């Protein structure tokens, strides 16, 4: 049982392979990329405890040796310090220009290792083996790599496409329900931004998918990756349409900053709240009928997800202060906030024509 989504980016084209049991087949899938039977794997300790043996065995089945670096888990690993550590470790392991580096983990590992691969010897190839739902449907595809700096998230990085992505849907069974649903925040975002049929399918099927149905999981990951591949192919370096993928993210980034990028709010949870608020703002601006934001909220609530600021534990800054945090987002262009709004479910568009007082009103109406 396997699906393949091709990302047609010319000489940087690659496949995203989706299905259960891919760790066991990793050797056979990666072997065609290798000039010699050896890879360097970078992962983090929690993922290593659960999945490294399966990957090693899968590589060994095709006669591929691996050398492994395990980093600490968590967002703090996306740092200059760990970038230097990974790069120097890869050099110590004598990784050559034509060798392949493997990133085994969630978005933090994928972004960090992709960036190290982009700068190592001016660019070596890498394979993404995403282990979270969020990484399978979003961060492992599209070539955004990078680290956080003292000034903010993802402020140093490079566009560097992977040579292959192996999205093993069986590993999703090891995620906590909270982590799975946080990843689901990015899945349902694709329906909202560009595919009303997919959104309706999710309304019908997401509960069974979250409960573990493998065929539904594969279908949801596949449709998400197809949509991401299509947008990235149109606009690889985010000059225009790729910004649609930021639906919900202007609100989300302000809420993440307000909660200190902590466990109080996972990124995908912030995306879900952000999408709910983006539809509420679209309704307030007369772009959609009230029915659409109500439908978005109803589905998220049915899934047991957060939709409002009041669902975030602890105190938050005032709505006006949150607006200031949005102004520090990297999507501000010439001092104007960029929002992704909608003219309906599946009909998102990017605009900088949003009155700040309407944003404040929406925040206040949703627990801010
Ligand atoms: N995660 C948004 C993007 O890849 O553009």
Short mmCIF file of C-alpha atoms and ligand atoms in Angstrom, two decimals:
data_model
loop_
_atom_site.label_atom_id
_atom_site.label_comp_id
_atom_site.label_asym_id
_atom_site.label_seq_id
_atom_site.Cartn_x
_atom_site.Cartn_y
_atom_site.Cartn_z
CA UNK A 1 0.00 0.00 0.00
CA UNK A 2 1.86 3.07 -1.21
CA UNK A 3 1.14 6.40 -2.88
CA UNK A 4 3.64 8.63 -4.63
CA UNK A 5 3.29 12.38 -5.18
CA UNK A 6 5.80 13.84 -7.60
CA UNK A 7 7.04 17.38 -7.03
CA UNK A 8 7.96 18.54 -10.56
CA UNK A 9 10.68 21.11 -9.96
CA UNK A 10 12.89 20.51 -13.00
CA UNK A 11 16.35 19.34 -12.02
CA UNK A 12 15.26 19.51 -8.36
CA UNK A 13 12.19 17.28 -8.85
CA UNK A 14 11.53 14.57 -6.28
CA UNK A 15 8.97 12.07 -5.03
CA UNK A 16 7.05 12.04 -1.78
CA UNK A 17 6.31 8.39 -0.98
CA UNK A 18 3.37 7.86 1.38
CA UNK A 19 2.27 4.68 3.14
CA UNK A 20 2.69 2.40 6.13
CA UNK A 21 5.95 0.50 6.70
CA UNK A 22 8.25 2.79 4.70
CA UNK A 23 10.96 2.81 7.39
CA UNK A 24 11.42 -0.91 6.72
CA UNK A 25 11.77 -0.18 3.00
CA UNK A 26 13.94 2.92 3.40
CA UNK A 27 17.09 1.18 2.13
CA UNK A 28 15.52 0.06 -1.14
CA UNK A 29 13.91 3.48 -1.65
CA UNK A 30 17.05 5.51 -0.88
CA UNK A 31 19.59 3.20 -2.62
CA UNK A 32 19.05 4.63 -6.13
CA UNK A 33 20.26 8.04 -4.84
CA UNK A 34 23.53 6.75 -3.39
CA UNK A 35 26.96 6.69 -5.03
CA UNK A 36 28.14 4.39 -2.20
CA UNK A 37 26.10 2.37 0.37
CA UNK A 38 26.40 4.80 3.27
CA UNK A 39 24.24 7.58 4.74
CA UNK A 40 24.50 9.97 7.67
CA UNK A 41 21.29 10.10 9.72
CA UNK A 42 20.46 13.05 11.99
CA UNK A 43 17.60 12.64 14.43
CA UNK A 44 16.56 13.54 17.98
CA UNK A 45 16.56 11.35 21.05
CA UNK A 46 12.78 10.85 21.44
CA UNK A 47 12.30 9.91 17.80
CA UNK A 48 15.43 7.75 17.90
CA UNK A 49 14.03 5.74 20.84
CA UNK A 50 10.90 4.90 18.83
CA UNK A 51 11.96 4.75 15.18
CA UNK A 52 15.74 4.58 14.72
CA UNK A 53 16.00 0.78 14.93
CA UNK A 54 13.35 0.37 12.23
CA UNK A 55 15.20 2.81 9.95
CA UNK A 56 18.58 1.15 10.59
CA UNK A 57 17.10 -2.26 9.81
CA UNK A 58 15.45 -0.90 6.67
CA UNK A 59 18.75 0.58 5.48
CA UNK A 60 20.73 -2.55 6.37
CA UNK A 61 18.27 -4.68 4.35
CA UNK A 62 19.62 -2.89 1.26
CA UNK A 63 23.23 -3.11 2.49
CA UNK A 64 23.38 0.57 3.49
CA UNK A 65 25.52 1.48 6.49
CA UNK A 66 24.51 4.42 8.62
CA UNK A 67 26.18 6.71 11.06
CA UNK A 68 23.83 8.54 13.44
CA UNK A 69 23.76 11.84 15.32
CA UNK A 70 21.08 12.24 18.01
CA UNK A 71 20.18 15.78 19.08
CA UNK A 72 17.96 16.96 21.95
CA UNK A 73 14.23 17.18 21.10
CA UNK A 74 12.40 20.51 20.99
CA UNK A 75 12.29 23.83 19.19
CA UNK A 76 15.48 25.07 20.94
CA UNK A 77 17.46 22.64 18.76
CA UNK A 78 16.76 24.85 15.71
CA UNK A 79 19.70 27.06 16.68
CA UNK A 80 23.05 28.32 15.39
CA UNK A 81 24.74 26.06 17.97
CA UNK A 82 23.09 22.90 16.67
CA UNK A 83 23.52 23.98 13.05
CA UNK A 84 27.26 24.20 13.69
CA UNK A 85 27.20 20.87 15.54
CA UNK A 86 25.39 19.06 12.70
CA UNK A 87 27.57 20.61 9.98
CA UNK A 88 30.82 19.80 11.75
CA UNK A 89 29.62 16.29 12.61
CA UNK A 90 28.79 15.66 8.94
CA UNK A 91 32.28 16.85 7.99
CA UNK A 92 33.81 14.62 10.68
CA UNK A 93 31.84 11.71 9.20
CA UNK A 94 33.52 12.52 5.88
CA UNK A 95 30.20 13.13 4.13
CA UNK A 96 31.16 13.99 0.57
CA UNK A 97 29.52 16.25 -2.00
CA UNK A 98 27.63 13.34 -3.65
CA UNK A 99 26.57 11.61 -0.41
CA UNK A 100 23.10 11.82 1.09
CA UNK A 101 22.07 13.03 4.55
CA UNK A 102 18.88 11.66 6.14
CA UNK A 103 16.70 13.77 8.46
CA UNK A 104 14.61 11.49 10.72
CA UNK A 105 12.15 13.44 12.85
CA UNK A 106 9.55 16.20 12.94
CA UNK A 107 9.72 19.74 11.62
CA UNK A 108 12.57 20.84 13.88
CA UNK A 109 14.92 18.11 12.64
CA UNK A 110 13.80 18.49 9.01
CA UNK A 111 14.35 22.25 8.99
CA UNK A 112 17.71 22.10 10.79
CA UNK A 113 19.18 19.17 8.87
CA UNK A 114 17.91 20.54 5.56
CA UNK A 115 19.72 23.81 6.29
CA UNK A 116 22.92 21.99 7.26
CA UNK A 117 22.66 20.00 4.00
CA UNK A 118 22.15 23.25 2.07
CA UNK A 119 25.41 24.75 3.34
CA UNK A 120 27.57 21.64 3.70
CA UNK A 121 30.15 21.72 0.91
CA UNK A 122 27.84 24.34 -0.74
CA UNK A 123 24.97 21.85 -0.83
CA UNK A 124 24.56 18.10 -0.48
CA UNK A 125 21.39 16.11 -1.10
CA UNK A 126 19.13 15.09 1.75
CA UNK A 127 16.17 12.80 2.37
CA UNK A 128 13.32 13.77 4.65
CA UNK A 129 11.85 11.00 6.81
CA UNK A 130 9.14 12.99 8.65
CA UNK A 131 7.75 11.36 11.79
CA UNK A 132 5.02 13.87 12.76
CA UNK A 133 1.80 14.50 10.85
CA UNK A 134 2.72 18.17 10.63
CA UNK A 135 6.08 17.37 9.04
CA UNK A 136 4.53 14.83 6.63
CA UNK A 137 1.95 17.25 5.25
CA UNK A 138 3.87 20.51 5.47
CA UNK A 139 7.45 21.07 6.56
CA UNK A 140 9.15 18.10 4.83
CA UNK A 141 7.83 19.15 1.41
CA UNK A 142 8.74 22.34 -0.41
CA UNK A 143 12.35 22.96 0.55
CA UNK A 144 12.04 25.60 3.27
CA UNK A 145 14.89 24.94 5.71
CA UNK A 146 16.24 27.03 8.54
CA UNK A 147 16.78 27.83 12.18
CA UNK A 148 15.51 30.36 14.72
CA UNK A 149 17.61 33.32 15.83
CA UNK A 150 17.37 35.64 18.84
CA UNK A 151 15.23 37.92 16.62
CA UNK A 152 12.57 35.31 15.79
CA UNK A 153 11.58 32.02 14.21
CA UNK A 154 12.97 30.76 10.89
CA UNK A 155 14.91 33.96 10.25
CA UNK A 156 18.03 32.23 8.91
CA UNK A 157 17.64 29.55 6.28
CA UNK A 158 17.69 28.50 2.66
CA UNK A 159 15.42 27.02 0.03
CA UNK A 160 16.89 23.54 -0.44
CA UNK A 161 14.61 20.84 -1.81
CA UNK A 162 14.97 17.28 -0.50
CA UNK A 163 15.80 14.52 -3.00
CA UNK A 164 13.14 12.21 -1.57
CA UNK A 165 10.52 12.30 1.19
CA UNK A 166 9.42 9.10 2.92
CA UNK A 167 6.16 9.73 4.80
CA UNK A 168 5.59 6.50 6.75
CA UNK A 169 1.96 6.73 7.86
CA UNK A 170 2.45 3.90 10.36
CA UNK A 171 4.68 6.10 12.55
CA UNK A 172 1.68 8.41 13.03
CA UNK A 173 0.24 5.76 15.39
CA UNK A 174 3.01 6.57 17.88
CA UNK A 175 1.97 10.24 18.17
CA UNK A 176 -0.04 11.48 21.14
CA UNK A 177 -3.58 12.54 20.25
CA UNK A 178 -2.59 16.15 20.94
CA UNK A 179 0.36 15.99 18.51
CA UNK A 180 -1.76 14.22 15.90
CA UNK A 181 -4.48 16.87 16.11
CA UNK A 182 -1.90 19.66 15.98
CA UNK A 183 -0.72 18.14 12.67
CA UNK A 184 -4.34 17.92 11.60
CA UNK A 185 -4.47 21.73 11.90
CA UNK A 186 -2.21 21.87 8.81
CA UNK A 187 -4.22 19.15 6.99
CA UNK A 188 -7.56 20.91 7.31
CA UNK A 189 -5.84 24.18 6.31
CA UNK A 190 -5.39 22.75 2.78
CA UNK A 191 -9.12 22.17 2.44
CA UNK A 192 -9.90 25.65 3.67
CA UNK A 193 -7.38 27.36 1.43
CA UNK A 194 -8.01 25.62 -1.86
CA UNK A 195 -10.21 22.54 -1.98
CA UNK A 196 -13.80 22.63 -0.73
CA UNK A 197 -14.30 18.99 -1.76
CA UNK A 198 -11.36 17.92 0.42
CA UNK A 199 -12.77 19.99 3.28
CA UNK A 200 -16.15 18.24 2.98
CA UNK A 201 -14.33 14.88 2.85
CA UNK A 202 -12.51 15.80 6.06
CA UNK A 203 -15.79 16.75 7.75
CA UNK A 204 -16.96 13.20 6.97
CA UNK A 205 -13.75 11.25 7.59
CA UNK A 206 -11.37 13.10 9.93
CA UNK A 207 -12.69 11.52 13.12
CA UNK A 208 -12.12 7.98 11.79
CA UNK A 209 -8.73 9.07 10.46
CA UNK A 210 -7.69 10.42 13.87
CA UNK A 211 -8.92 7.16 15.43
CA UNK A 212 -6.37 5.28 13.29
CA UNK A 213 -7.88 4.31 9.92
CA UNK A 214 -4.78 3.83 7.74
CA UNK A 215 -6.41 4.20 4.33
CA UNK A 216 -7.95 7.53 5.43
CA UNK A 217 -4.61 8.68 6.85
CA UNK A 218 -2.89 7.92 3.55
CA UNK A 219 -5.61 9.73 1.61
CA UNK A 220 -5.40 12.82 3.84
CA UNK A 221 -1.58 12.97 3.70
CA UNK A 222 -1.64 12.41 -0.07
CA UNK A 223 -4.17 15.18 -0.81
CA UNK A 224 -2.31 17.59 1.50
CA UNK A 225 1.03 16.84 -0.16
CA UNK A 226 -0.51 17.12 -3.65
CA UNK A 227 -1.81 20.58 -2.79
CA UNK A 228 1.48 21.67 -1.27
CA UNK A 229 3.41 20.30 -4.28
CA UNK A 230 1.12 22.15 -6.66
CA UNK A 231 1.52 25.48 -4.85
CA UNK A 232 5.30 25.07 -4.40
CA UNK A 233 5.69 24.21 -8.09
CA UNK A 234 3.86 27.43 -8.99
CA UNK A 235 5.83 29.60 -6.59
CA UNK A 236 8.87 27.87 -5.09
CA UNK A 237 10.39 30.90 -3.36
CA UNK A 238 7.16 32.54 -2.13
CA UNK A 239 6.90 35.50 -4.45
CA UNK A 240 3.11 35.14 -4.54
CA UNK A 241 0.82 32.11 -4.27
CA UNK A 242 2.94 30.16 -1.77
CA UNK A 243 1.81 32.68 0.83
CA UNK A 244 -1.62 30.97 0.68
CA UNK A 245 -0.02 28.24 2.79
CA UNK A 246 0.12 30.85 5.55
CA UNK A 247 -3.67 30.75 6.07
CA UNK A 248 -4.17 31.21 9.81
CA UNK A 249 -0.48 31.94 10.37
CA UNK A 250 -0.58 35.71 11.03
CA UNK A 251 -2.84 35.09 14.03
CA UNK A 252 -0.92 31.91 14.90
CA UNK A 253 2.51 33.57 15.02
CA UNK A 254 1.24 36.32 17.34
CA UNK A 255 -0.30 33.70 19.65
CA UNK A 256 2.88 31.59 19.60
CA UNK A 257 4.96 34.66 20.47
CA UNK A 258 2.49 35.53 23.26
CA UNK A 259 2.76 32.03 24.73
CA UNK A 260 6.55 31.96 24.42
CA UNK A 261 6.57 29.11 21.82
CA UNK A 262 5.77 26.79 24.71
CA UNK A 263 3.60 23.73 25.29
CA UNK A 264 0.71 26.07 26.04
CA UNK A 265 0.12 26.26 22.29
CA UNK A 266 1.53 23.88 19.69
CA UNK A 267 2.09 25.34 16.22
CA UNK A 268 -0.70 23.32 14.60
CA UNK A 269 -3.10 24.33 17.39
CA UNK A 270 -2.26 27.96 16.65
CA UNK A 271 -2.92 27.32 12.95
CA UNK A 272 -6.36 25.89 13.77
CA UNK A 273 -7.26 28.92 15.91
CA UNK A 274 -5.75 31.18 13.24
CA UNK A 275 -7.88 29.58 10.48
CA UNK A 276 -10.99 29.95 12.62
CA UNK A 277 -10.14 33.64 13.18
CA UNK A 278 -9.25 34.22 9.51
CA UNK A 279 -12.72 32.99 8.51
CA UNK A 280 -14.32 35.12 11.24
CA UNK A 281 -12.39 38.14 9.92
CA UNK A 282 -13.47 37.30 6.35
CA UNK A 283 -17.10 37.24 7.54
CA UNK A 284 -16.68 40.54 9.40
CA UNK A 285 -15.32 42.08 6.21
CA UNK A 286 -18.35 40.80 4.25
CA UNK A 287 -16.31 38.37 2.15
CA UNK A 288 -18.11 35.21 3.30
CA UNK A 289 -21.45 34.52 4.95
CA UNK A 290 -21.47 33.68 8.68
CA UNK A 291 -22.19 30.07 7.69
CA UNK A 292 -18.54 29.46 6.68
CA UNK A 293 -16.81 30.45 9.96
CA UNK A 294 -19.52 28.53 11.84
CA UNK A 295 -18.78 25.43 9.75
CA UNK A 296 -15.03 25.75 10.39
CA UNK A 297 -15.55 26.12 14.15
CA UNK A 298 -18.05 23.26 14.30
CA UNK A 299 -15.62 20.84 12.62
CA UNK A 300 -12.64 21.86 14.75
CA UNK A 301 -14.74 21.55 17.91
CA UNK A 302 -16.03 18.14 16.84
CA UNK A 303 -12.40 17.06 16.51
CA UNK A 304 -11.69 18.36 20.04
CA UNK A 305 -9.46 21.17 18.77
CA UNK A 306 -8.93 24.71 19.97
CA UNK A 307 -10.81 27.44 18.08
CA UNK A 308 -10.67 30.48 20.39
CA UNK A 309 -8.14 32.45 22.38
CA UNK A 310 -9.98 31.39 25.53
CA UNK A 311 -9.06 27.74 24.72
CA UNK A 312 -5.39 28.57 25.38
CA UNK A 313 -4.47 27.92 29.04
CA UNK A 314 -3.14 30.88 31.07
CA UNK A 315 -3.34 34.63 30.51
CA UNK A 316 -2.80 36.22 27.12
CA UNK A 317 -1.88 39.81 26.21
CA UNK A 318 -4.80 42.09 25.28
CA UNK A 319 -6.18 42.12 21.73
CA UNK A 320 -4.32 45.42 21.08
CA UNK A 321 -1.05 43.89 22.26
CA UNK A 322 -1.62 40.85 20.04
CA UNK A 323 -2.04 43.23 17.11
CA UNK A 324 1.37 44.71 17.94
CA UNK A 325 2.85 41.18 17.93
CA UNK A 326 1.32 40.61 14.48
CA UNK A 327 3.12 43.76 13.33
CA UNK A 328 6.42 42.06 14.19
CA UNK A 329 5.63 39.09 11.97
CA UNK A 330 7.92 38.56 9.01
CA UNK A 331 4.91 38.77 6.71
CA UNK A 332 4.77 42.52 7.26
CA UNK A 333 5.62 44.23 3.95
CA UNK A 334 6.24 48.00 3.91
CA UNK A 335 4.63 48.23 7.33
CA UNK A 336 1.37 46.56 6.21
CA UNK A 337 0.13 43.30 7.66
CA UNK A 338 -0.42 40.53 5.16
CA UNK A 339 -3.41 38.30 5.80
CA UNK A 340 -4.74 35.25 4.04
CA UNK A 341 -8.52 35.66 3.94
CA UNK A 342 -11.25 33.71 2.15
CA UNK A 343 -14.15 34.28 -0.21
CA UNK A 344 -15.50 30.87 0.79
CA UNK A 345 -14.28 27.47 1.93
CA UNK A 346 -11.50 26.52 -0.50
CA UNK A 347 -11.18 30.08 -1.81
CA UNK A 348 -8.33 31.79 0.04
CA UNK A 349 -6.45 34.85 -1.17
CA UNK A 350 -3.68 37.10 0.13
CA UNK A 351 -4.35 40.74 1.01
CA UNK A 352 -2.81 43.64 2.87
CA UNK A 353 -6.14 45.52 2.90
CA UNK A 354 -7.26 44.71 6.44
CA UNK A 355 -8.32 47.39 8.92
CA UNK A 356 -6.48 46.84 12.25
CA UNK A 357 -9.63 47.66 14.25
CA UNK A 358 -11.46 44.75 12.58
CA UNK A 359 -8.63 42.40 13.60
CA UNK A 360 -8.93 43.64 17.19
CA UNK A 361 -12.72 43.17 17.09
CA UNK A 362 -12.32 39.58 15.91
CA UNK A 363 -9.76 38.83 18.62
CA UNK A 364 -12.09 40.28 21.27
CA UNK A 365 -15.07 38.33 19.94
CA UNK A 366 -13.06 35.09 20.26
CA UNK A 367 -11.87 35.37 23.83
CA UNK A 368 -9.13 38.01 23.41
N1 LIG B 1 4.97 26.02 5.64
C1 LIG B 1 4.71 26.96 4.64
C2 LIG B 1 5.54 26.78 3.41
O1 LIG B 1 6.20 25.78 3.25
O2 LIG B 1 5.56 27.67 2.58
#
